Structure formats: C-alpha cells, structure tokens
mmCIF file of C-alpha atoms in Angstrom:
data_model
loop_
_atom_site.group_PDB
_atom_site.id
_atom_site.type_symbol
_atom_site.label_atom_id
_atom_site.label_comp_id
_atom_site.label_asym_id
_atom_site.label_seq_id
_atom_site.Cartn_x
_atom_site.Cartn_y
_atom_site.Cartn_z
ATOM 1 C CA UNK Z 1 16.195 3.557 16.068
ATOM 2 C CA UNK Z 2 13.892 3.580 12.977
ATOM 3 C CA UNK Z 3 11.094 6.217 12.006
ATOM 4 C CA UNK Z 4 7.712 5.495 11.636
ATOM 5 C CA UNK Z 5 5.700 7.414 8.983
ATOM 6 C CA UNK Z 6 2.621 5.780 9.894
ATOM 7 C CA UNK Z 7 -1.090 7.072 8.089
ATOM 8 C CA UNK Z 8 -4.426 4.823 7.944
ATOM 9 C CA UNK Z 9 -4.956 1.480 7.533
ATOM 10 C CA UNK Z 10 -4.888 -1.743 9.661
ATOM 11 C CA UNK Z 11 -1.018 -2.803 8.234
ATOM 12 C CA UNK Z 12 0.227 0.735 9.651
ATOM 13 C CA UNK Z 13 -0.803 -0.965 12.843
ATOM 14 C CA UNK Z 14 0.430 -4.084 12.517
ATOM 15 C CA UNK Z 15 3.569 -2.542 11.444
ATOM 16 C CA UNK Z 16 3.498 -0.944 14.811
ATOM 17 C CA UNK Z 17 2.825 -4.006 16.578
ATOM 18 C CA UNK Z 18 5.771 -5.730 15.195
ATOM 19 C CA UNK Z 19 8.293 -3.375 16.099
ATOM 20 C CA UNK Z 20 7.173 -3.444 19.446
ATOM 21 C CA UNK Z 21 7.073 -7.484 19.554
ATOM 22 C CA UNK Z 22 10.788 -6.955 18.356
ATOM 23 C CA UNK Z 23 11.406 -4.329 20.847
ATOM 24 C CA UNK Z 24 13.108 -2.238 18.682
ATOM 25 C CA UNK Z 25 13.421 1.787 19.349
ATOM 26 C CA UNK Z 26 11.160 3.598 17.509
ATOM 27 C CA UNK Z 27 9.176 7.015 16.796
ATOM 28 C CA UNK Z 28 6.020 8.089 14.889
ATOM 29 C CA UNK Z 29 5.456 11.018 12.924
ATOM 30 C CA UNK Z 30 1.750 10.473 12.301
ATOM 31 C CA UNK Z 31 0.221 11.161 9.157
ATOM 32 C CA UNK Z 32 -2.859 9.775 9.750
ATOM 33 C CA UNK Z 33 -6.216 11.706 9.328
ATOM 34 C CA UNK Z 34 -7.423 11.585 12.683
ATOM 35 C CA UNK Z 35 -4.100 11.381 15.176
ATOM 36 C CA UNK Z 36 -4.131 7.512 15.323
ATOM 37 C CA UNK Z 37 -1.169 7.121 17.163
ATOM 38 C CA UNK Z 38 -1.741 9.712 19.542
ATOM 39 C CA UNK Z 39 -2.081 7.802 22.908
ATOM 40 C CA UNK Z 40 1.744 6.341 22.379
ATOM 41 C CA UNK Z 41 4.012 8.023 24.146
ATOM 42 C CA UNK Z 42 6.739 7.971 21.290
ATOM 43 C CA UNK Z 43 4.555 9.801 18.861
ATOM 44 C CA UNK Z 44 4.555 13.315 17.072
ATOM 45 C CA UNK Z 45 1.289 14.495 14.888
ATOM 46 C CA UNK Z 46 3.466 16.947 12.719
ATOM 47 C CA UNK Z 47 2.030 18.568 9.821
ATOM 48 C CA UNK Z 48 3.427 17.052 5.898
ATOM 49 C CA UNK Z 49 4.199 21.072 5.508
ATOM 50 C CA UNK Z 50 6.381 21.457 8.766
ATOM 51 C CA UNK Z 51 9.643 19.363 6.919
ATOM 52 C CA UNK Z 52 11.869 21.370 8.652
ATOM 53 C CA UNK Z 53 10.364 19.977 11.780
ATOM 54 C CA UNK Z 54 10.130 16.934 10.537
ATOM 55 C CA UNK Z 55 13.525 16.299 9.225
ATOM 56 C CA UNK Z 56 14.942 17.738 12.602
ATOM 57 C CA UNK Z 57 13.151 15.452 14.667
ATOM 58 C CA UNK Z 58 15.025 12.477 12.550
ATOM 59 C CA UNK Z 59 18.628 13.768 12.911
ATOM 60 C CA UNK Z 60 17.565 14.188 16.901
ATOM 61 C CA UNK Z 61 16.483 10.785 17.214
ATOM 62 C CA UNK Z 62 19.944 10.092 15.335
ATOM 63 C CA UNK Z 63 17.987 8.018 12.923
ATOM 64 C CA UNK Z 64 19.097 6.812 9.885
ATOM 65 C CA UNK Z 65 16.070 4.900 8.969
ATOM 66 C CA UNK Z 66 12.318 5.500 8.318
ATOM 67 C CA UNK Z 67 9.621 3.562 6.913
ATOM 68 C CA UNK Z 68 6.400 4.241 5.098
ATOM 69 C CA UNK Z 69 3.279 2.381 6.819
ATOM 70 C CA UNK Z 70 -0.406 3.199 5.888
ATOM 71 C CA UNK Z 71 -2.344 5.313 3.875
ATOM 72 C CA UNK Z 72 -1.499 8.961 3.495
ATOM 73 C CA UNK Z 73 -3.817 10.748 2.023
ATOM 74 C CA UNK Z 74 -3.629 14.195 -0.102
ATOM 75 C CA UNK Z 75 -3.561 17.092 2.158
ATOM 76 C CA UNK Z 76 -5.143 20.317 1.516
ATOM 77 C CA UNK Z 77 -2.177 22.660 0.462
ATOM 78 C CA UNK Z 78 -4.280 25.985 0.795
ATOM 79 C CA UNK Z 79 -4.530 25.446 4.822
ATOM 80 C CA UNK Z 80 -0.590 23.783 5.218
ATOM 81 C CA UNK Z 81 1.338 26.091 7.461
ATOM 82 C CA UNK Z 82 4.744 25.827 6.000
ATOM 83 C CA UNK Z 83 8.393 26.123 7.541
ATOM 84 C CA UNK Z 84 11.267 27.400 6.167
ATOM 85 C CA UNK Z 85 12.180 23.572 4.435
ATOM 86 C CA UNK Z 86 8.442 23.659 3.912
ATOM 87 C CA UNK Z 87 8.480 26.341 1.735
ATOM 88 C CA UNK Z 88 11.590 24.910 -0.209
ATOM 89 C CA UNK Z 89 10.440 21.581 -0.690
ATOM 90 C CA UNK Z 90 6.529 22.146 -1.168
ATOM 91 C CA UNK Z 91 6.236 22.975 -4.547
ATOM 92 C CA UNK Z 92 7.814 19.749 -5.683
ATOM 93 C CA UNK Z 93 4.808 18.184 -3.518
ATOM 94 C CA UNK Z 94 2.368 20.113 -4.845
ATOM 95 C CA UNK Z 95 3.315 19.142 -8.483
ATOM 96 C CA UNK Z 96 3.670 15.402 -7.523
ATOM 97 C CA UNK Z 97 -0.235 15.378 -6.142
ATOM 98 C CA UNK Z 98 -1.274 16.205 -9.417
ATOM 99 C CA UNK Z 99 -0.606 12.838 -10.157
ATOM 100 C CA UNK Z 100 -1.232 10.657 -7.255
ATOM 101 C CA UNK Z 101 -0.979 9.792 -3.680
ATOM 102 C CA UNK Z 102 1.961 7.742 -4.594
ATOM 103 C CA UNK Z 103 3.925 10.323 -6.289
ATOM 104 C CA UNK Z 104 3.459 12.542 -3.239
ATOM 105 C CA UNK Z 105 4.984 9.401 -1.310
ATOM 106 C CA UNK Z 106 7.233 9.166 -3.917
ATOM 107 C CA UNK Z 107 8.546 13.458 -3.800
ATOM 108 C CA UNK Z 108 8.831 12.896 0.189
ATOM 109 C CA UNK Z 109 11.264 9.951 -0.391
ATOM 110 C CA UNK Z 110 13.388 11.755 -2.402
ATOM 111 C CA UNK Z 111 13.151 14.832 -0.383
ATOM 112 C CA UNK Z 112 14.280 12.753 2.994
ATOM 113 C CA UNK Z 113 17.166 11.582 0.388
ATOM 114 C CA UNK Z 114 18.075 14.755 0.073
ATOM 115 C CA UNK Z 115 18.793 14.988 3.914
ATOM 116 C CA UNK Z 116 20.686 12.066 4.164
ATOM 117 C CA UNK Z 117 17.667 9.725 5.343
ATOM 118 C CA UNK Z 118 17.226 6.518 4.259
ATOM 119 C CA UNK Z 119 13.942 5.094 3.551
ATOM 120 C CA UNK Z 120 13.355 1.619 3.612
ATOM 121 C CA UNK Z 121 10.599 -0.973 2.437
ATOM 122 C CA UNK Z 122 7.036 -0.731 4.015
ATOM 123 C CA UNK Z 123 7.610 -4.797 5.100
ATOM 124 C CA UNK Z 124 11.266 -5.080 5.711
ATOM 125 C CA UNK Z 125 10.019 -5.929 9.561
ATOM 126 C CA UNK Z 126 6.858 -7.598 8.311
ATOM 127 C CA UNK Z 127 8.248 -10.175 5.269
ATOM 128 C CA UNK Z 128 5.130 -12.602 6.561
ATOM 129 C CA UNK Z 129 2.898 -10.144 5.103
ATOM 130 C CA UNK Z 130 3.940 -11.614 1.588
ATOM 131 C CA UNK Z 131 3.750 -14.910 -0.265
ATOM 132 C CA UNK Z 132 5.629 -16.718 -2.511
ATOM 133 C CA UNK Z 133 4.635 -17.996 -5.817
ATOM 134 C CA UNK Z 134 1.856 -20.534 -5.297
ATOM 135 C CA UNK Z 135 -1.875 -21.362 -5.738
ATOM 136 C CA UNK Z 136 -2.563 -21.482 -2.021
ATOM 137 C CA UNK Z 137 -6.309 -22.766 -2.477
ATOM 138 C CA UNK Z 138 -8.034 -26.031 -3.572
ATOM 139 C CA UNK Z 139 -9.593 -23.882 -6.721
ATOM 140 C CA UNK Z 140 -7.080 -23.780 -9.100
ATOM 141 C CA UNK Z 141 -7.420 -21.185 -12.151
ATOM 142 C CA UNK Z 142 -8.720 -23.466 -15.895
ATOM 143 C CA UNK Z 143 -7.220 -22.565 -19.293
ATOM 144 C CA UNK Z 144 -9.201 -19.161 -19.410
ATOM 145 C CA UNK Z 145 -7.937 -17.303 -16.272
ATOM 146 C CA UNK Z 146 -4.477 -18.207 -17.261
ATOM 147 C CA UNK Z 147 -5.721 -15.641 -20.327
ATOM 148 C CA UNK Z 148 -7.098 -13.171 -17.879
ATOM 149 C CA UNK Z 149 -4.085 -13.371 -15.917
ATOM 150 C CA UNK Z 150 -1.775 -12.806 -18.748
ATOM 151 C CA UNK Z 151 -3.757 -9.749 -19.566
ATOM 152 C CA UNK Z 152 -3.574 -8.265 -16.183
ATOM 153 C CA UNK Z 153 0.440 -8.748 -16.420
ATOM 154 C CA UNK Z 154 0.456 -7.286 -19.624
ATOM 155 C CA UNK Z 155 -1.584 -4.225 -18.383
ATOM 156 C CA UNK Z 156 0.295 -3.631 -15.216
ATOM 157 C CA UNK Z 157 3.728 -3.618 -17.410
ATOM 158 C CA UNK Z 158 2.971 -0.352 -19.411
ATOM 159 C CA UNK Z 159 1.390 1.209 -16.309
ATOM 160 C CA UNK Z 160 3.436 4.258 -15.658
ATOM 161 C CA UNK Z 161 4.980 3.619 -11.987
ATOM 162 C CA UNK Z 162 2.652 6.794 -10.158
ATOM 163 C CA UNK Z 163 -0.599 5.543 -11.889
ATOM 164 C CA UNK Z 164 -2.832 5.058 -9.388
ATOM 165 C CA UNK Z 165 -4.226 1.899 -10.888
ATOM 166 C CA UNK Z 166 -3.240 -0.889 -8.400
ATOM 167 C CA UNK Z 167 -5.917 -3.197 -9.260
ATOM 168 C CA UNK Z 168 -8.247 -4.672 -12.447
ATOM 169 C CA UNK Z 169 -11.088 -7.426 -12.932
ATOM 170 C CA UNK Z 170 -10.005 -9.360 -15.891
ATOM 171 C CA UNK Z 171 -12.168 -12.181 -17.771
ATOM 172 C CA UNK Z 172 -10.961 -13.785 -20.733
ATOM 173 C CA UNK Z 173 -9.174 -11.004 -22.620
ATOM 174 C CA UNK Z 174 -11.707 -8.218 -21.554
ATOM 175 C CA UNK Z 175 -11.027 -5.737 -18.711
ATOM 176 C CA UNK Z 176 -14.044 -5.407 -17.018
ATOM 177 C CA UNK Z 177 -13.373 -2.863 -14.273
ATOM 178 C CA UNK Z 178 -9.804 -0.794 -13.249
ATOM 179 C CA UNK Z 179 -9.470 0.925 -9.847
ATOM 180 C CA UNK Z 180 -9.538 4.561 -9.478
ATOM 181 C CA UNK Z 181 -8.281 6.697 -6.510
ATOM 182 C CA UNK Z 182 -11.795 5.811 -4.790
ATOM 183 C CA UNK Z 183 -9.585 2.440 -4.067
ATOM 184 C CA UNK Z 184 -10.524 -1.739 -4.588
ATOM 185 C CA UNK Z 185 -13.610 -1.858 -3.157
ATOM 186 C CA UNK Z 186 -15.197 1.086 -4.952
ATOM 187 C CA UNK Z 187 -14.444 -0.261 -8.249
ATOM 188 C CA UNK Z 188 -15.735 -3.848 -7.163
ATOM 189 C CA UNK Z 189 -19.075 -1.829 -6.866
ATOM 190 C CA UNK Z 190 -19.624 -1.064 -9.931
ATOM 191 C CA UNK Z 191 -19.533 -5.177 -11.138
ATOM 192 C CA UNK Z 192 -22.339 -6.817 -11.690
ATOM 193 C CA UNK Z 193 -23.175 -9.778 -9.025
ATOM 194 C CA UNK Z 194 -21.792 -12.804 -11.336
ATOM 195 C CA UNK Z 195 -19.269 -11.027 -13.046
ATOM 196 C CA UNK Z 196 -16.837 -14.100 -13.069
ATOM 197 C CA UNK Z 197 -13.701 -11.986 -13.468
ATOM 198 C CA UNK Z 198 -10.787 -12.467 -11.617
ATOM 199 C CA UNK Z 199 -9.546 -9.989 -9.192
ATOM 200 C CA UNK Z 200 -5.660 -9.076 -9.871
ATOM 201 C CA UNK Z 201 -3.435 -6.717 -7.842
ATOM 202 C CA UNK Z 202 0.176 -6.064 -8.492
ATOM 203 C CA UNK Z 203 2.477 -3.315 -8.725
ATOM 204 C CA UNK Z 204 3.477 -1.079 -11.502
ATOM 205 C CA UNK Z 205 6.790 -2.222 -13.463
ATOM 206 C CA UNK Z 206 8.719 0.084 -12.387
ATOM 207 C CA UNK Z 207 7.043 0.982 -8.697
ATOM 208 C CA UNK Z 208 8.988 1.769 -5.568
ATOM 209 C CA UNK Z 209 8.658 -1.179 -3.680
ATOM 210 C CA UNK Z 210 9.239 1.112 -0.500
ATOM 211 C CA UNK Z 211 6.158 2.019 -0.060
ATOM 212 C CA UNK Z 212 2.523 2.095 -1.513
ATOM 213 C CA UNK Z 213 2.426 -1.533 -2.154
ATOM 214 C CA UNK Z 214 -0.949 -3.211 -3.132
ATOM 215 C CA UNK Z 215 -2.685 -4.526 -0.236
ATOM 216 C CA UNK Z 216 -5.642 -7.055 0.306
ATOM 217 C CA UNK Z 217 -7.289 -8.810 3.167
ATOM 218 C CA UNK Z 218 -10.489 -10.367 4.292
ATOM 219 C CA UNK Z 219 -12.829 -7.764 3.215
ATOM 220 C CA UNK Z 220 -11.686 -8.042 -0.362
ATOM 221 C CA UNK Z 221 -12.421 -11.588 -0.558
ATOM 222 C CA UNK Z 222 -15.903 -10.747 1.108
ATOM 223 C CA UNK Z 223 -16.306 -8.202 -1.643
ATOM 224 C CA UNK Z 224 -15.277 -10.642 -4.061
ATOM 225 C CA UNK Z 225 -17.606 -13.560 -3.435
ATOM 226 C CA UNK Z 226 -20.441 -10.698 -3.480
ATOM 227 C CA UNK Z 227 -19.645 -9.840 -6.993
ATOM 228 C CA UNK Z 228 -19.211 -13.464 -8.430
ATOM 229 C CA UNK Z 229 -15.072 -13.354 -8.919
ATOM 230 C CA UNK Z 230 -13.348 -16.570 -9.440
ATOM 231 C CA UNK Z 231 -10.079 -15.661 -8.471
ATOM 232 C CA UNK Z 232 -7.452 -13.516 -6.843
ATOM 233 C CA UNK Z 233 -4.222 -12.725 -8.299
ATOM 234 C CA UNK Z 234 -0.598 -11.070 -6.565
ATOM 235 C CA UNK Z 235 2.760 -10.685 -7.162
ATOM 236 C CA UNK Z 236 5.340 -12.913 -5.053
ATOM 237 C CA UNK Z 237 6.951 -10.977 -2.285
ATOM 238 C CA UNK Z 238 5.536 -7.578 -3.575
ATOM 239 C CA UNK Z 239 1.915 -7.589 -2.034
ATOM 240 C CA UNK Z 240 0.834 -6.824 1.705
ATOM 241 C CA UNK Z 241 -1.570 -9.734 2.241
ATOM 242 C CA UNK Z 242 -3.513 -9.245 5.625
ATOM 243 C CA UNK Z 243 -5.371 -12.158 7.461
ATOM 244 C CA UNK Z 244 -3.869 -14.595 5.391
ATOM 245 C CA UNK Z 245 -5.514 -17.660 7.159
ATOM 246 C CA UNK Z 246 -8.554 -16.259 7.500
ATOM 247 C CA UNK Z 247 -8.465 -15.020 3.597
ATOM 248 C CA UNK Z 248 -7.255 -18.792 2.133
ATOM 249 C CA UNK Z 249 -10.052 -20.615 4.455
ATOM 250 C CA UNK Z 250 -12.491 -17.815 3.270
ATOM 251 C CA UNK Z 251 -11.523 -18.526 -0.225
ATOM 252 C CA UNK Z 252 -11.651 -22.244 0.167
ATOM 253 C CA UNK Z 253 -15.180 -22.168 1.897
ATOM 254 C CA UNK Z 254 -16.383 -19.896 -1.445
ATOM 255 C CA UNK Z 255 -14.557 -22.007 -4.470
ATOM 256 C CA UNK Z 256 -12.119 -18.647 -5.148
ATOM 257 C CA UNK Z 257 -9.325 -19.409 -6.287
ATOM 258 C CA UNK Z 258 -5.625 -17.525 -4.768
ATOM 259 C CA UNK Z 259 -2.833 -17.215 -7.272
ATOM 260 C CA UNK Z 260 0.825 -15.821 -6.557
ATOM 261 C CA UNK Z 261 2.572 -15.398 -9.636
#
C-alpha cells in the first residue's frame, strides 16, 4: 500500500497512471486546487490543516509509504480549519511558507517523520521520467554554452536548498533571466525573441530529491524556440522530463540543443 499526495500538474497524473499499470494498492489524499482526483474511488480531498486526519488515514491504510506527486500550492492559513495535530504542527507550516512552496513540502515531510511515515522519491515508480548524462539531440552545445553551462552549475551550487529558483537563462557568463515563484514559463516571458540563452534547470545542492524536483516537457521547448534559446540543460537522474520523444524530435526539428549533465 503506498500514499499518494497528489496536487496539480500532468506528472501527478502520470504518477497515478503508473501505479495503476503496476497494480499496486494505493490511496490519494488530494491536494490539488480543484479536487482532481475526485471521481477515483480510492481518494480523500482532506484539508493540509486536518493532519490529524490525515496522518490517521495513513496508519488505517497500514501504510508505511507516501509519495509527493504534483504541485501543491500555498494555502490560505486564515480560512484552514485546524485539528488537534493541526494546531500542533501548523505553526511550523506557517513559518516554512514564508519561504517557499518547497519548504512547506519540505515541514510536511518532516512532520509525517515525526509519525513514523516514510516518504519516498516523487519518481521511485516513474525512473523513465529521467535521463542519464547525454546530449540526446543532433545540436550539440559550441565552446560558449559550455561557459553558460558552467555558470548555471555554479549558480545552482550556492542556491540555498528552499530557494525557489529552479531555473535560469544563461549566455556566455551573463544571467539573463532567473525564475520566480510565477514558475518557467513566466520568466521565459520576459526574454526578448532571440535571446540565444540557454535554458538550464537543476536542483539546488542540497535539495530533497523527494519531492519538488524540476520538471520540463513539451511546452517548455515550445516556449523556448519562441524566445530564440539554443539549448536545454538537466541534471542526470534528478529532473522529471515529460514527453520525452515528443520534446527530443521537437528539439531536433528547431536546432535546440538537449544536454544532461
């Protein structure tokens, strides 16, 4: 039996799908914004305040196991009904939002510790969703993104682990854009069409690989051929990487280059 903390996003879904293929028992405590999971039977919509609940509904299930799928986002803590755990554990919540989704992540995980739960990584059933180190496109990055690409790695190493920075656009030795909590795409936006940076995604030093980890698919690469990048940079084995085939033959097509380092 393995739980299923499972908020937006396509890979919560294909998480989902996976288990299923696998037929392994499972349960959902959905986090996502608008009751995604609602229509499966093996699903409970349970407030982030209600950890009483929550952590009940684990020991019940006589689950050792749950995994973090999807986006959660930052819930309003003025309208949270609280239970009695609820009001024990919330304040440590409420100080990790004040740095980032990921710390709140980050204070659940440690809170489910607490009880005895385990929490393991968001692709332990979905290893696919990663590459290994590679240039998996006919582009191939010249003398000047192997600068860019040192930069990025250089950047991401003193980037405290619950920065919400996942992302940058590098050229040469010059950081042209870093991601905010508005996400990739957002700061894509504000490049200019022929920006010829190179997009680079990878995980904080010292990040819990359990959850949180950067993610990119198809519409990134759209995004990046509207903006003019050469290239796309991740870490081996530590990136979710949807629509792979469709990504490297979209890549291909548009002379951007895809670099696992």
């Amino acid at each position: 039996m393995i739980g299923l903390f499972l908020g937006d996003t396509d890979f919560s879904e294909i998480v989902l799908k996976k288990i299923k293929t696998k037929k392994i028992k499972y349960f959902i405590i959905d986090f996502s914004k608008k009751n995604k999971f609602k229509k499966d039977k093996n699903s409970f919509k349970i407030s982030i305040g209600k950890f009483g609940t929550i952590i009940n509904l684990i020991k019940q299930k006589k689950c050792k196991k749950v995994l973090f799928a999807g986006k959660i986002a930052k819930p309003n803590f003025s309208s949270l009904r609280l239970d009695f755990k609820g009001i024990y554990y919330m304040p440590s919540v409420i100080r990790a939002a004040k740095i980032g989704d990921a710390a709140i992540i980050k204070s659940i995980i440690e809170i489910l510790s607490n009880e005895g739960i385990k929490v393991i990584s968001s692709i332990f059933f979905n290893p696919e969703l990663s590459l290994k180190k590679g240039c998996y496109t006919k582009p191939k990055p010249n003398q000047q993104d192997l600068i860019s690409i040192k930069k990025g790695k250089f950047f991401f190493n003193k980037t405290k682990s619950l920065d919400h920075i996942q992302a940058l656009v590098v050229k040469g030795d010059k950081i042209l854009a870093k991601e905010g909590k508005e996400g990739t795409k957002k700061m894509l936006s504000t490049l200019k069409k022929k920006s010829e940076g190179i997009l680079i995604k990878l995980p904080k030093k010292k990040q819990d690989l359990r959850m949180d980890l950067p993610t990119i698919g198809l519409q990134t690469f759209k995004d990046a051929k509207k903006y003019g990048l050469r290239g796309v940079v991740l870490q081996s084995k530590k990136n979710i990487f949807l629509d792979k085939i469709k990504c490297i033959r979209f890549a291909n097509k548009n002379k951007i280059f895809i670099n696992i380092i």
